[in-house]
Coordinates of C-alpha atoms in Angstrom, one line a residue:
Chain A
M1142 CA -52.4 6.2 -22.5
K1143 CA -49.3 4.8 -20.9
E1144 CA -48.1 2.9 -17.9
S1145 CA -46.1 4.8 -15.4
I1146 CA -42.9 3.8 -16.6
N1147 CA -40.3 2.9 -14.0
W1148 CA -37.3 5.1 -14.8
D1149 CA -35.4 2.9 -11.8
L1150 CA -35.8 0.3 -13.6
I1151 CA -34.5 1.6 -16.9
G1152 CA -32.0 3.0 -14.9
R1153 CA -30.6 -0.2 -13.5
Y1154 CA -30.7 -2.1 -17.2
M1155 CA -28.9 0.5 -19.3
T1156 CA -26.4 0.8 -16.0
G1157 CA -26.2 -3.2 -16.1
E1158 CA -26.8 -2.4 -12.4
I1159 CA -30.7 -4.9 -12.6
S1160 CA -31.3 -8.2 -11.2
D1161 CA -32.5 -11.5 -12.7
E1162 CA -35.6 -11.2 -11.6
D1163 CA -36.5 -7.2 -12.1
R1164 CA -34.1 -8.2 -15.7
T1165 CA -38.1 -10.4 -16.3
V1166 CA -40.0 -7.8 -15.3
F1167 CA -38.1 -5.4 -17.8
K1168 CA -38.3 -7.9 -20.7
S1169 CA -42.2 -7.6 -20.1
W1170 CA -42.7 -3.5 -19.7
I1171 CA -39.9 -4.3 -23.2
E1172 CA -42.2 -5.8 -24.8
S1173 CA -45.4 -4.7 -24.4
D1174 CA -44.9 -1.5 -26.5
P1175 CA -42.9 -0.6 -29.4
E1176 CA -42.6 2.4 -27.9
N1177 CA -40.6 1.2 -25.1
Q1178 CA -38.4 -0.3 -27.2
K1179 CA -38.0 3.1 -29.2
I1180 CA -36.6 4.5 -25.8
I1181 CA -34.6 2.5 -25.4
G1182 CA -33.0 2.7 -28.3
D1183 CA -32.8 6.3 -27.8
L1184 CA -31.1 5.6 -24.5
N1185 CA -28.6 3.0 -26.2
E1186 CA -27.7 6.1 -28.4
I1187 CA -27.0 7.8 -25.2
W1188 CA -25.5 6.1 -23.2
N1189 CA -23.2 4.9 -25.5
E1190 CA -22.2 7.7 -26.9
P1191 CA -18.2 9.2 -25.9
G1192 CA -17.6 11.9 -23.8
I1193 CA -14.7 14.3 -23.8
E1194 CA -12.0 12.4 -22.8
P1195 CA -8.8 13.6 -21.1
P1196 CA -5.4 13.9 -22.9
A1197 CA -4.0 10.3 -22.9
C1198 CA -1.6 9.9 -19.4
N1199 CA 1.5 7.5 -19.6
V1200 CA 0.2 5.3 -16.7
D1201 CA 3.5 3.4 -16.4
R1202 CA 6.0 6.7 -16.1
M1203 CA 2.9 8.1 -13.7
K1204 CA 2.9 4.5 -11.6
N1205 CA 7.1 4.8 -11.6
E1206 CA 6.7 7.7 -10.3
I1207 CA 4.9 6.7 -7.4
L1208 CA 7.1 3.7 -6.9
V1209 CA 9.8 6.0 -6.3
K1210 CA 8.4 8.8 -3.9
A1211 CA 6.6 6.1 -1.3
G1212 CA 10.5 4.1 -2.0
I1213 CA 9.5 1.0 -3.0
R1214 CA 11.4 1.2 -5.9
M1215 CA 15.1 2.7 -6.5
E1216 CA 16.6 5.8 -8.4
N1217 CA 19.8 6.9 -9.0
R1218 CA 20.6 8.6 -6.0
Q1219 CA 24.6 9.9 -4.7
K1220 CA 24.7 9.7 -1.0
T1221 CA 27.5 12.0 1.1
R1222 CA 27.2 10.0 4.0
F1223 CA 25.6 6.1 5.1
L1224 CA 22.3 6.7 6.4
P1225 CA 21.0 3.3 8.1
M1226 CA 18.9 1.3 7.1
L1227 CA 16.2 1.3 4.4
Q1228 CA 15.1 4.4 5.3
N1229 CA 17.3 4.9 2.7
L1230 CA 17.6 2.5 0.5
R1231 CA 13.8 2.4 -0.5
T1232 CA 13.0 -1.1 0.2
Q1233 CA 10.9 -3.0 -2.5
V1234 CA 9.1 -6.4 -2.3
V1235 CA 8.6 -9.2 -4.2
L1236 CA 7.0 -11.8 -3.5
R1237 CA 8.7 -15.3 -3.1
Y1238 CA 8.4 -18.2 -2.7
A1239 CA 11.2 -20.5 -1.8
A1240 CA 11.0 -23.5 0.3
A1241 CA 8.6 -23.2 2.9
F1242 CA 9.3 -19.7 3.7
L1243 CA 7.3 -16.9 2.0
V1244 CA 9.2 -13.9 1.9
F1245 CA 9.3 -10.5 0.1
I1246 CA 12.5 -9.9 -2.1
M1247 CA 13.4 -7.4 -4.8
S1248 CA 15.4 -7.6 -8.0
A1249 CA 14.3 -6.7 -10.7
Y1250 CA 13.8 -3.2 -10.9
F1251 CA 17.8 -2.5 -9.8
A1252 CA 18.3 -3.8 -13.3
A1253 CA 19.6 -0.9 -13.7
D1254 CA 19.8 1.2 -10.3
Q1255 CA 23.2 2.3 -9.1
F1256 CA 23.6 3.2 -5.8
I1257 CA 26.4 4.8 -4.1
F1258 CA 27.6 4.5 0.0
N1259 CA 29.5 6.5 1.0
G1260 CA 30.8 8.1 -1.4
Q1261 CA 33.1 4.9 -1.9
S1262 CA 31.4 2.2 -2.9
E1263 CA 28.7 1.2 -6.1
Y1264 CA 26.0 -1.2 -5.7
E1265 CA 24.5 -2.9 -8.7
N1266 CA 21.5 -5.3 -8.4
L1267 CA 20.4 -4.5 -4.4
N1268 CA 18.2 -7.2 -3.0
N1269 CA 16.5 -6.2 -0.5
V1270 CA 14.3 -8.8 1.4
V1271 CA 11.9 -8.1 4.2
V1272 CA 10.1 -10.6 6.2
A1273 CA 7.0 -10.5 7.1
N1274 CA 5.5 -11.1 10.3
T1275 CA 4.8 -14.6 11.2
L1276 CA 8.0 -15.4 9.3
Q1277 CA 11.1 -16.6 9.2
D1278 CA 13.4 -16.7 6.2
K1279 CA 17.0 -17.9 5.1
I1280 CA 19.3 -16.4 3.0
T1281 CA 22.0 -17.3 0.7
L1282 CA 24.1 -14.9 0.3
P1283 CA 26.0 -14.7 -2.8
D1284 CA 29.5 -16.1 -1.7
G1285 CA 28.0 -19.2 0.3
S1286 CA 27.6 -17.6 3.4
I1287 CA 23.7 -17.2 5.8
A1288 CA 21.9 -15.2 7.3
I1289 CA 18.7 -16.9 9.1
L1290 CA 16.1 -14.0 10.1
D1291 CA 13.1 -13.4 12.1
A1292 CA 9.7 -12.1 11.2
G1293 CA 10.0 -8.4 10.9
T1294 CA 13.2 -8.1 9.8
E1295 CA 14.5 -5.5 6.7
F1296 CA 17.9 -7.0 5.0
S1297 CA 19.8 -5.6 1.9
Y1298 CA 22.9 -7.8 -0.4
P1299 CA 24.6 -6.8 -3.5
R1300 CA 23.5 -9.5 -6.0
E1301 CA 27.2 -9.9 -6.3
F1302 CA 30.1 -9.0 -3.7
A1303 CA 32.6 -6.4 -4.6
P1304 CA 36.6 -7.8 -4.7
D1305 CA 37.6 -6.0 -1.9
K1306 CA 34.5 -6.9 1.0
R1307 CA 31.2 -9.0 1.2
E1308 CA 28.9 -6.0 2.5
V1309 CA 25.7 -6.3 4.1
F1310 CA 22.8 -4.4 6.2
L1311 CA 20.4 -5.1 8.9
Q1312 CA 17.3 -3.2 10.4
G1313 CA 16.2 -6.7 12.9
E1314 CA 17.7 -9.3 14.0
A1315 CA 19.7 -12.1 11.5
F1316 CA 22.3 -14.9 12.5
F1317 CA 24.8 -15.5 10.4
E1318 CA 27.4 -18.3 8.9
V1319 CA 29.9 -16.3 7.2
V1320 CA 32.0 -18.2 4.6
P1321 CA 36.0 -17.8 5.3
G1322 CA 38.1 -15.1 3.8
K1323 CA 40.6 -13.2 4.1
D1324 CA 40.9 -11.2 1.1
R1325 CA 37.1 -10.1 1.8
P1326 CA 35.9 -8.5 4.9
F1327 CA 32.4 -9.5 5.9
L1328 CA 30.7 -6.0 7.1
V1329 CA 27.3 -5.7 8.6
N1330 CA 25.6 -1.9 8.9
A1331 CA 23.0 -2.5 11.3
G1332 CA 21.8 0.8 12.7
S1333 CA 24.4 2.6 14.0
A1334 CA 26.9 -0.5 14.9
H1335 CA 29.8 -1.7 11.6
I1336 CA 30.4 -5.6 11.6
K1337 CA 33.7 -7.0 10.1
V1338 CA 33.8 -10.7 10.4
L1339 CA 36.3 -12.6 8.6
G1340 CA 34.4 -15.8 9.5
T1341 CA 32.1 -17.3 12.0
K1342 CA 29.0 -17.4 13.2
F1343 CA 27.1 -15.0 15.3
N1344 CA 24.1 -13.1 16.1
V1345 CA 23.2 -9.5 15.2
R1346 CA 19.7 -7.8 17.0
A1347 CA 19.0 -4.2 15.8
W1348 CA 16.3 -3.5 15.4
N1349 CA 15.7 0.5 15.5
I1350 CA 18.0 2.8 15.1
T1351 CA 17.4 4.4 18.9
E1352 CA 17.6 1.4 20.7
S1353 CA 20.7 -0.7 20.8
V1354 CA 22.4 -2.6 18.7
E1355 CA 23.9 -6.3 20.0
V1356 CA 25.7 -9.1 18.5
V1357 CA 27.0 -12.4 19.9
V1358 CA 29.4 -14.5 18.6
S1359 CA 29.0 -18.6 18.3
E1360 CA 32.3 -19.4 16.7
G1361 CA 34.9 -17.3 15.6
N1362 CA 35.3 -13.9 16.0
V1363 CA 34.0 -10.6 15.1
L1364 CA 35.0 -7.3 14.9
L1365 CA 32.4 -4.5 16.2
R1366 CA 32.9 -0.4 16.3
S1367 CA 30.0 2.3 16.0
Q1368 CA 29.5 3.8 12.5
G1369 CA 31.2 7.0 12.8
D1370 CA 33.8 5.6 14.7
N1371 CA 37.4 4.9 12.4
G1372 CA 38.8 1.7 14.3
D1373 CA 40.1 3.7 17.4
N1374 CA 37.2 1.8 19.4
S1375 CA 36.4 -0.9 17.5
V1376 CA 35.9 -4.2 20.1
V1377 CA 36.8 -8.1 19.0
I1378 CA 33.9 -9.8 20.5
Y1379 CA 35.4 -13.9 20.8
K1380 CA 33.3 -16.8 20.8
D1381 CA 30.7 -16.6 23.4
Q1382 CA 30.5 -13.4 23.8
K1383 CA 28.7 -10.3 23.0
S1384 CA 28.3 -6.5 23.1
V1385 CA 26.7 -3.9 22.6
I1386 CA 26.6 -0.5 20.7
K1387 CA 23.6 2.3 22.2
S1388 CA 23.2 4.9 20.0
D1389 CA 26.3 5.8 18.7
S1390 CA 28.6 5.4 21.9
D1391 CA 31.1 2.2 21.9
P1392 CA 30.8 -0.9 22.4
T1393 CA 31.0 -2.5 25.6
V1394 CA 33.2 -4.6 26.8
P1395 CA 32.7 -7.7 25.8
V1396 CA 30.7 -10.4 28.3
T1397 CA 30.6 -14.2 28.1
V1398 CA 27.3 -15.8 27.2
D1399 CA 24.9 -18.5 26.7
P1400 CA 24.5 -17.8 22.7
E1401 CA 21.8 -20.2 22.6
M1402 CA 20.2 -18.1 24.6
Y1403 CA 20.8 -15.7 21.8
T1404 CA 19.4 -18.0 19.2
S1405 CA 17.5 -20.0 20.0
W1406 CA 15.0 -17.3 17.9
I1407 CA 16.4 -19.1 14.9
N1408 CA 14.2 -22.8 16.2
N1409 CA 11.1 -20.1 17.3
T1410 CA 11.8 -19.9 20.5
R1411 CA 13.2 -17.3 22.8
K1412 CA 14.1 -16.8 26.2
F1413 CA 13.7 -13.3 27.8
N1414 CA 15.3 -13.3 31.4
N1415 CA 14.6 -10.2 32.9
T1416 CA 14.3 -8.2 30.3
R1417 CA 12.0 -5.2 29.6
L1418 CA 8.1 -6.6 28.6
K1419 CA 8.5 -3.7 25.7
E1420 CA 11.0 -5.9 23.6
V1421 CA 8.9 -9.1 24.7
I1422 CA 5.4 -7.1 23.1
D1423 CA 7.9 -6.6 20.6
Q1424 CA 8.8 -9.9 19.7
L1425 CA 5.3 -11.3 20.2
E1426 CA 4.1 -8.2 17.6
R1427 CA 6.9 -9.7 15.0
W1428 CA 6.1 -13.8 15.5
Y1429 CA 1.8 -13.2 15.9
D1430 CA 1.8 -9.9 13.8
L1431 CA -0.6 -8.2 16.5
K1432 CA -0.5 -5.2 17.8
F1433 CA 0.1 -4.3 21.4
D1434 CA -1.8 -1.3 23.2
F1435 CA -0.9 -0.2 26.6
K1436 CA -2.8 2.0 28.4
N1437 CA -0.2 2.7 31.3
K1438 CA 3.1 3.1 29.5
K1439 CA 5.2 2.3 32.4
L1440 CA 3.9 -1.2 32.5
L1441 CA 6.2 -1.5 29.6
S1442 CA 9.6 -1.1 31.9
V1443 CA 8.5 -3.7 33.9
N1444 CA 11.2 -6.5 33.7
I1445 CA 10.1 -9.9 33.4
T1446 CA 11.3 -13.7 32.6
I1447 CA 9.6 -15.4 30.1
Q1448 CA 10.5 -17.8 27.3
I1449 CA 8.2 -18.5 24.2
Q1450 CA 8.0 -20.6 21.6
K1451 CA 6.3 -19.7 18.5
E1452 CA 4.4 -22.2 17.9
E1453 CA 2.2 -22.3 20.5
P1454 CA -0.9 -20.0 20.9
V1455 CA 0.0 -16.3 21.6
R1456 CA -3.2 -15.7 24.2
D1457 CA -1.0 -18.5 26.5
Y1458 CA 1.5 -16.0 26.6
I1459 CA -1.3 -13.0 26.8
D1460 CA -2.6 -15.1 29.9
L1461 CA 0.8 -15.1 31.1
I1462 CA 1.8 -11.8 30.6
S1463 CA -1.3 -10.7 32.3
S1464 CA -1.1 -12.6 35.3
I1465 CA 3.2 -11.3 36.1
I1466 CA 2.1 -7.7 35.9
N1467 CA -1.6 -7.8 37.5
V1468 CA -3.0 -6.2 35.2
K1469 CA -6.7 -7.5 32.7
Y1470 CA -6.8 -6.5 29.2
E1471 CA -9.6 -6.4 26.1
I1472 CA -9.2 -8.1 22.3
S1473 CA -10.6 -6.7 19.1
D1474 CA -9.7 -6.3 16.2
E1475 CA -6.3 -7.3 16.2
T1476 CA -5.3 -5.9 18.9
V1477 CA -4.4 -6.3 22.6
T1478 CA -5.0 -3.3 24.8
F1479 CA -3.8 -3.9 28.4
K1480 CA -5.7 -1.0 30.5
Chain B
M1089 CA -13.5 -3.2 -10.0
L1090 CA -12.2 -6.0 -8.5
S1091 CA -14.1 -8.3 -6.8
D1092 CA -14.8 -7.7 -3.0
H1093 CA -12.8 -10.8 -2.0
I1094 CA -9.8 -10.1 -3.9
E1095 CA -9.6 -7.0 -3.0
A1096 CA -10.0 -7.1 0.9
E1097 CA -6.7 -9.8 0.3
W1098 CA -4.6 -6.8 -2.0
I1099 CA -5.6 -4.6 1.4
K1100 CA -4.3 -7.1 3.9
K1101 CA -1.3 -7.8 1.9
I1102 CA -0.6 -4.2 1.5
R1103 CA -1.2 -3.6 5.3
N1104 CA 1.4 -6.4 5.3
N1105 CA 4.4 -4.7 3.2
D1106 CA 3.6 -5.9 0.4
S1107 CA 4.5 -3.9 -2.7
R1108 CA 4.2 -5.2 -5.6
V1109 CA 0.3 -5.5 -4.7
F1110 CA 0.4 -2.2 -3.9
E1111 CA 2.6 -1.3 -7.8
K1112 CA -0.4 -3.5 -8.5
L1113 CA -2.4 -1.1 -7.2
V1114 CA -1.5 1.5 -8.4
G1115 CA -1.2 0.0 -12.2
K1116 CA -5.3 -0.9 -12.2
Y1117 CA -7.0 2.4 -11.4
F1118 CA -4.3 5.2 -11.6
E1119 CA -5.8 5.9 -15.5
P1120 CA -9.6 5.9 -13.5
L1121 CA -8.8 8.3 -11.3
Y1122 CA -7.2 10.5 -13.1
R1123 CA -9.7 10.9 -15.5
F1124 CA -12.1 10.8 -12.7
A1125 CA -10.1 13.8 -11.1
W1126 CA -10.0 15.7 -14.9
R1127 CA -13.4 15.6 -15.2
Y1128 CA -12.7 18.0 -12.0
V1129 CA -10.0 19.7 -12.6
K1130 CA -9.4 20.2 -16.2
D1131 CA -5.8 20.0 -16.2
Q1132 CA -3.3 17.7 -16.7
Q1133 CA -0.9 17.6 -15.0
S1134 CA -2.9 18.4 -11.4
A1135 CA -5.3 15.4 -12.0
E1136 CA -1.5 13.3 -12.5
N1137 CA 0.0 14.7 -8.4
I1138 CA -3.6 14.5 -7.7
V1139 CA -4.0 10.7 -7.5
Q1140 CA -0.3 10.9 -7.5
D1141 CA -0.5 12.4 -4.0
V1142 CA -3.6 10.1 -2.6
F1143 CA -2.1 6.8 -3.6
L1144 CA 1.4 8.0 -2.0
K1145 CA -0.6 8.8 1.3
T1146 CA -2.5 5.5 0.5
W1147 CA 1.3 3.7 0.9
R1148 CA 2.0 5.6 3.6
N1149 CA -1.3 4.9 5.9
R1150 CA -1.1 1.5 4.5
K1151 CA -0.8 -0.1 8.3
N1152 CA -4.4 1.6 9.2
L1153 CA -6.2 0.5 5.3
D1154 CA -8.8 -1.3 6.5
P1155 CA -9.7 -4.5 4.5
S1156 CA -13.2 -4.6 5.7
L1157 CA -14.1 -1.1 3.8
S1158 CA -14.0 -0.7 -0.5
I1159 CA -11.0 0.1 -1.8
S1160 CA -11.9 1.7 -4.8
S1161 CA -14.8 4.1 -2.9
Y1162 CA -11.6 5.0 -0.5
L1163 CA -9.7 6.3 -3.6
Y1164 CA -12.2 7.2 -5.5
R1165 CA -13.6 9.5 -1.9
A1166 CA -10.0 10.5 -1.5
V1167 CA -9.4 12.3 -5.4
R1168 CA -12.8 13.9 -5.5
N1169 CA -11.6 15.2 -2.2
N1170 CA -8.0 16.5 -3.2
S1171 CA -9.8 17.8 -6.6
L1172 CA -12.3 20.0 -4.7
N1173 CA -9.9 21.5 -2.4
Y1174 CA -7.3 21.8 -5.6
L1175 CA -10.5 23.7 -7.0
R1176 CA -10.1 26.3 -4.3
S1177 CA -6.7 26.5 -3.7
E1178 CA -6.6 27.5 -7.1
K1179 CA -8.8 30.3 -6.5
N1180 CA -9.3 30.3 -10.8
V1181 CA -12.7 31.6 -12.2
Q1182 CA -13.3 28.9 -14.9
H1183 CA -13.8 26.7 -12.4
S1184 CA -16.7 26.8 -9.4
I1185 CA -16.0 25.0 -5.8
D1186 CA -17.9 22.5 -6.1
D1187 CA -19.0 19.8 -8.5
V1188 CA -21.0 21.6 -10.8
N1189 CA -18.7 22.5 -14.1
I1190 CA -17.5 19.4 -14.0
M1191 CA -17.0 18.9 -17.4
Q1192 CA -16.1 20.7 -20.3
F1193 CA -18.6 22.2 -22.7
S1194 CA -19.2 24.2 -24.9
G1195 CA -21.7 26.0 -22.9
K1196 CA -24.8 25.4 -25.7
D1197 CA -27.7 24.1 -25.3
P1198 CA -28.6 21.0 -27.0
E1199 CA -31.0 22.7 -29.0
E1200 CA -28.2 25.1 -30.7
E1201 CA -25.4 21.9 -30.8
Y1202 CA -27.5 20.3 -33.3
I1203 CA -28.4 23.0 -35.5
E1204 CA -24.9 23.1 -35.7
K1205 CA -24.9 19.3 -36.8
D1206 CA -22.8 18.7 -34.6
R1207 CA -24.7 15.6 -32.0
N1208 CA -21.8 14.7 -30.0
A1209 CA -21.7 17.6 -28.8
A1210 CA -25.7 18.3 -28.3
I1211 CA -25.8 14.9 -26.3
N1212 CA -23.0 15.9 -24.2
A1213 CA -24.7 19.3 -23.8
A1214 CA -27.5 17.8 -22.8
I1215 CA -25.9 15.8 -20.0
N1216 CA -24.2 18.9 -19.4
E1217 CA -27.5 20.4 -18.4
L1218 CA -28.4 17.4 -15.9
P1219 CA -29.1 18.8 -12.4
E1220 CA -26.1 18.8 -10.2
K1221 CA -26.2 15.7 -8.1
C1222 CA -27.7 14.1 -11.0
R1223 CA -25.2 14.9 -13.6
I1224 CA -22.3 13.7 -10.9
I1225 CA -23.8 10.6 -10.5
F1226 CA -24.5 9.7 -14.2
L1227 CA -21.1 10.2 -15.2
M1228 CA -19.7 8.5 -12.2
K1229 CA -21.4 5.6 -13.7
K1230 CA -20.8 6.0 -17.5
Y1231 CA -17.3 7.1 -17.2
D1232 CA -15.8 5.8 -14.4
G1233 CA -17.5 2.4 -14.3
L1234 CA -18.4 2.7 -10.7
T1235 CA -20.9 0.8 -9.4
Y1236 CA -24.3 2.1 -7.8
S1237 CA -23.2 0.9 -3.6
E1238 CA -19.3 2.2 -4.9
I1239 CA -20.5 6.0 -5.8
A1240 CA -23.0 5.9 -2.9
D1241 CA -19.6 5.0 -0.8
T1242 CA -17.8 8.0 -2.7
L1243 CA -20.2 10.3 -2.2
N1244 CA -21.5 9.1 0.7
I1245 CA -25.7 9.0 -0.1
S1246 CA -27.4 5.8 0.5
Q1247 CA -27.8 3.5 -2.7
K1248 CA -30.8 4.1 -2.8
T1249 CA -30.6 7.6 -4.2
V1250 CA -27.6 6.8 -6.8
E1251 CA -30.3 4.3 -8.1
N1252 CA -33.2 7.4 -8.1
Q1253 CA -30.9 9.8 -9.4
I1254 CA -29.9 6.9 -12.1
G1255 CA -33.0 6.6 -13.2
R1256 CA -34.2 10.3 -13.5
A1257 CA -30.9 11.0 -15.8
F1258 CA -32.5 9.1 -18.4
K1259 CA -36.0 10.6 -18.1
I1260 CA -34.5 13.8 -19.3
L1261 CA -32.0 13.5 -21.3
R1262 CA -34.0 11.0 -23.3
K1263 CA -36.8 14.1 -23.3
S1264 CA -34.6 16.8 -24.2
L1265 CA -32.6 14.7 -26.6
A1266 CA -36.0 13.3 -28.2
E1267 CA -36.7 14.9 -30.9
I1268 CA -32.7 15.3 -32.2
L1269 CA -32.6 12.2 -31.8
T1270 CA -35.8 10.8 -33.7
I1271 CA -34.5 13.4 -36.8
L1272 CA -31.3 11.2 -37.3

């Protein structure tokens, strides 16, 4: 005469999913009858019996393949023409804590890799930096030059600069302080723009290859041309001047500006003067790590004037924008939706 | 499996482009997922490809990952779906298009196996003879080490069902193997 067996309970015990209270119940069940102990003994044999094993896979090799295909890790490649930005630079990210900044820097993976641009230059040990949303980073380059990067920026530079040039790659926004070097021009590749500097301080705004690239000089001067150009249509930008390249067109004639307007982001302030709402929203997204969704896309083309400071709560700016364009919004998860 | 809290942290970081954490995810789950896929497709190369594809999709869609959901259930579910799709498209007569024949066994019944004095084969044959749903769940517990909750998520069933099926599996196995185990 056996009491009915609670197989669910046995199952939970055998698989380790049993709760402490149930464990007590189970214990008393197993001690109540030696037959019960036998049952568990048999089940243990079954449970511990090895099954048919698949052939061993090489996890490291598999992992490497995944990382390469995902564009996270580099492999040896040759490029016949320069393709803008890190879509082909295979951004790698590794967490590094530096001073007060959190950045993603890729280093170790490149030890054995080489990189060829335009069939001419070779880069070993390229560092890639991706600045996370809400943060800023300051990089000291191998020659002592400094690059300050805004949130969401992707930036690449070699571990050691070549003997004849100092070349870096940018998608996003960066302010450069370049150490003078007559024999080694400092070159910035930013989307469709190519910037050549001798020694100076300037700001580059290059967020997306389909949008425009803005270069503003605070000190010294730079030579700006579009990537495909051989130099015939380059412009020199002097102190307190700005020039813009749209798509692959020629740079605009430099106009005088207040560079403070274009570099205040370094101090976490941005002024937008009669600027498309889209640009303001993009900046808010990167500084506060939010997503914005506009049901009425036309609103993004509205020009507004606004100053934003990163330490202010983003809600204030959302309310301000809402009242300027006279549209209500809703927030859910991390998305702000304007009707 | 990772604790829920750590997993949610990983998801948040991966969403924020942290590829080093993504690499950790691959390192942690590749082999278990590969073994899981292999039980379906019975082919090393295909199993590896399936798991690779799942990881690649995960990275490419990283912005849409939800930290409140279990990443392991998500991964197992994706691998299972891809494996079933693979079996369908392969149209290989050796494979069936559902979870039915996912273990490679001799197809003999336990007693025959025992007569051949192969205890391991006998036990595995008994497992193979479990009713379909019961067997899938049992194997996921035994070989993939998934929790009841993860199994429930992966197969889109209730945790109670998982519990019942596991209990049922042990009951059936004990009965069919009772004589073999006694004699040994």
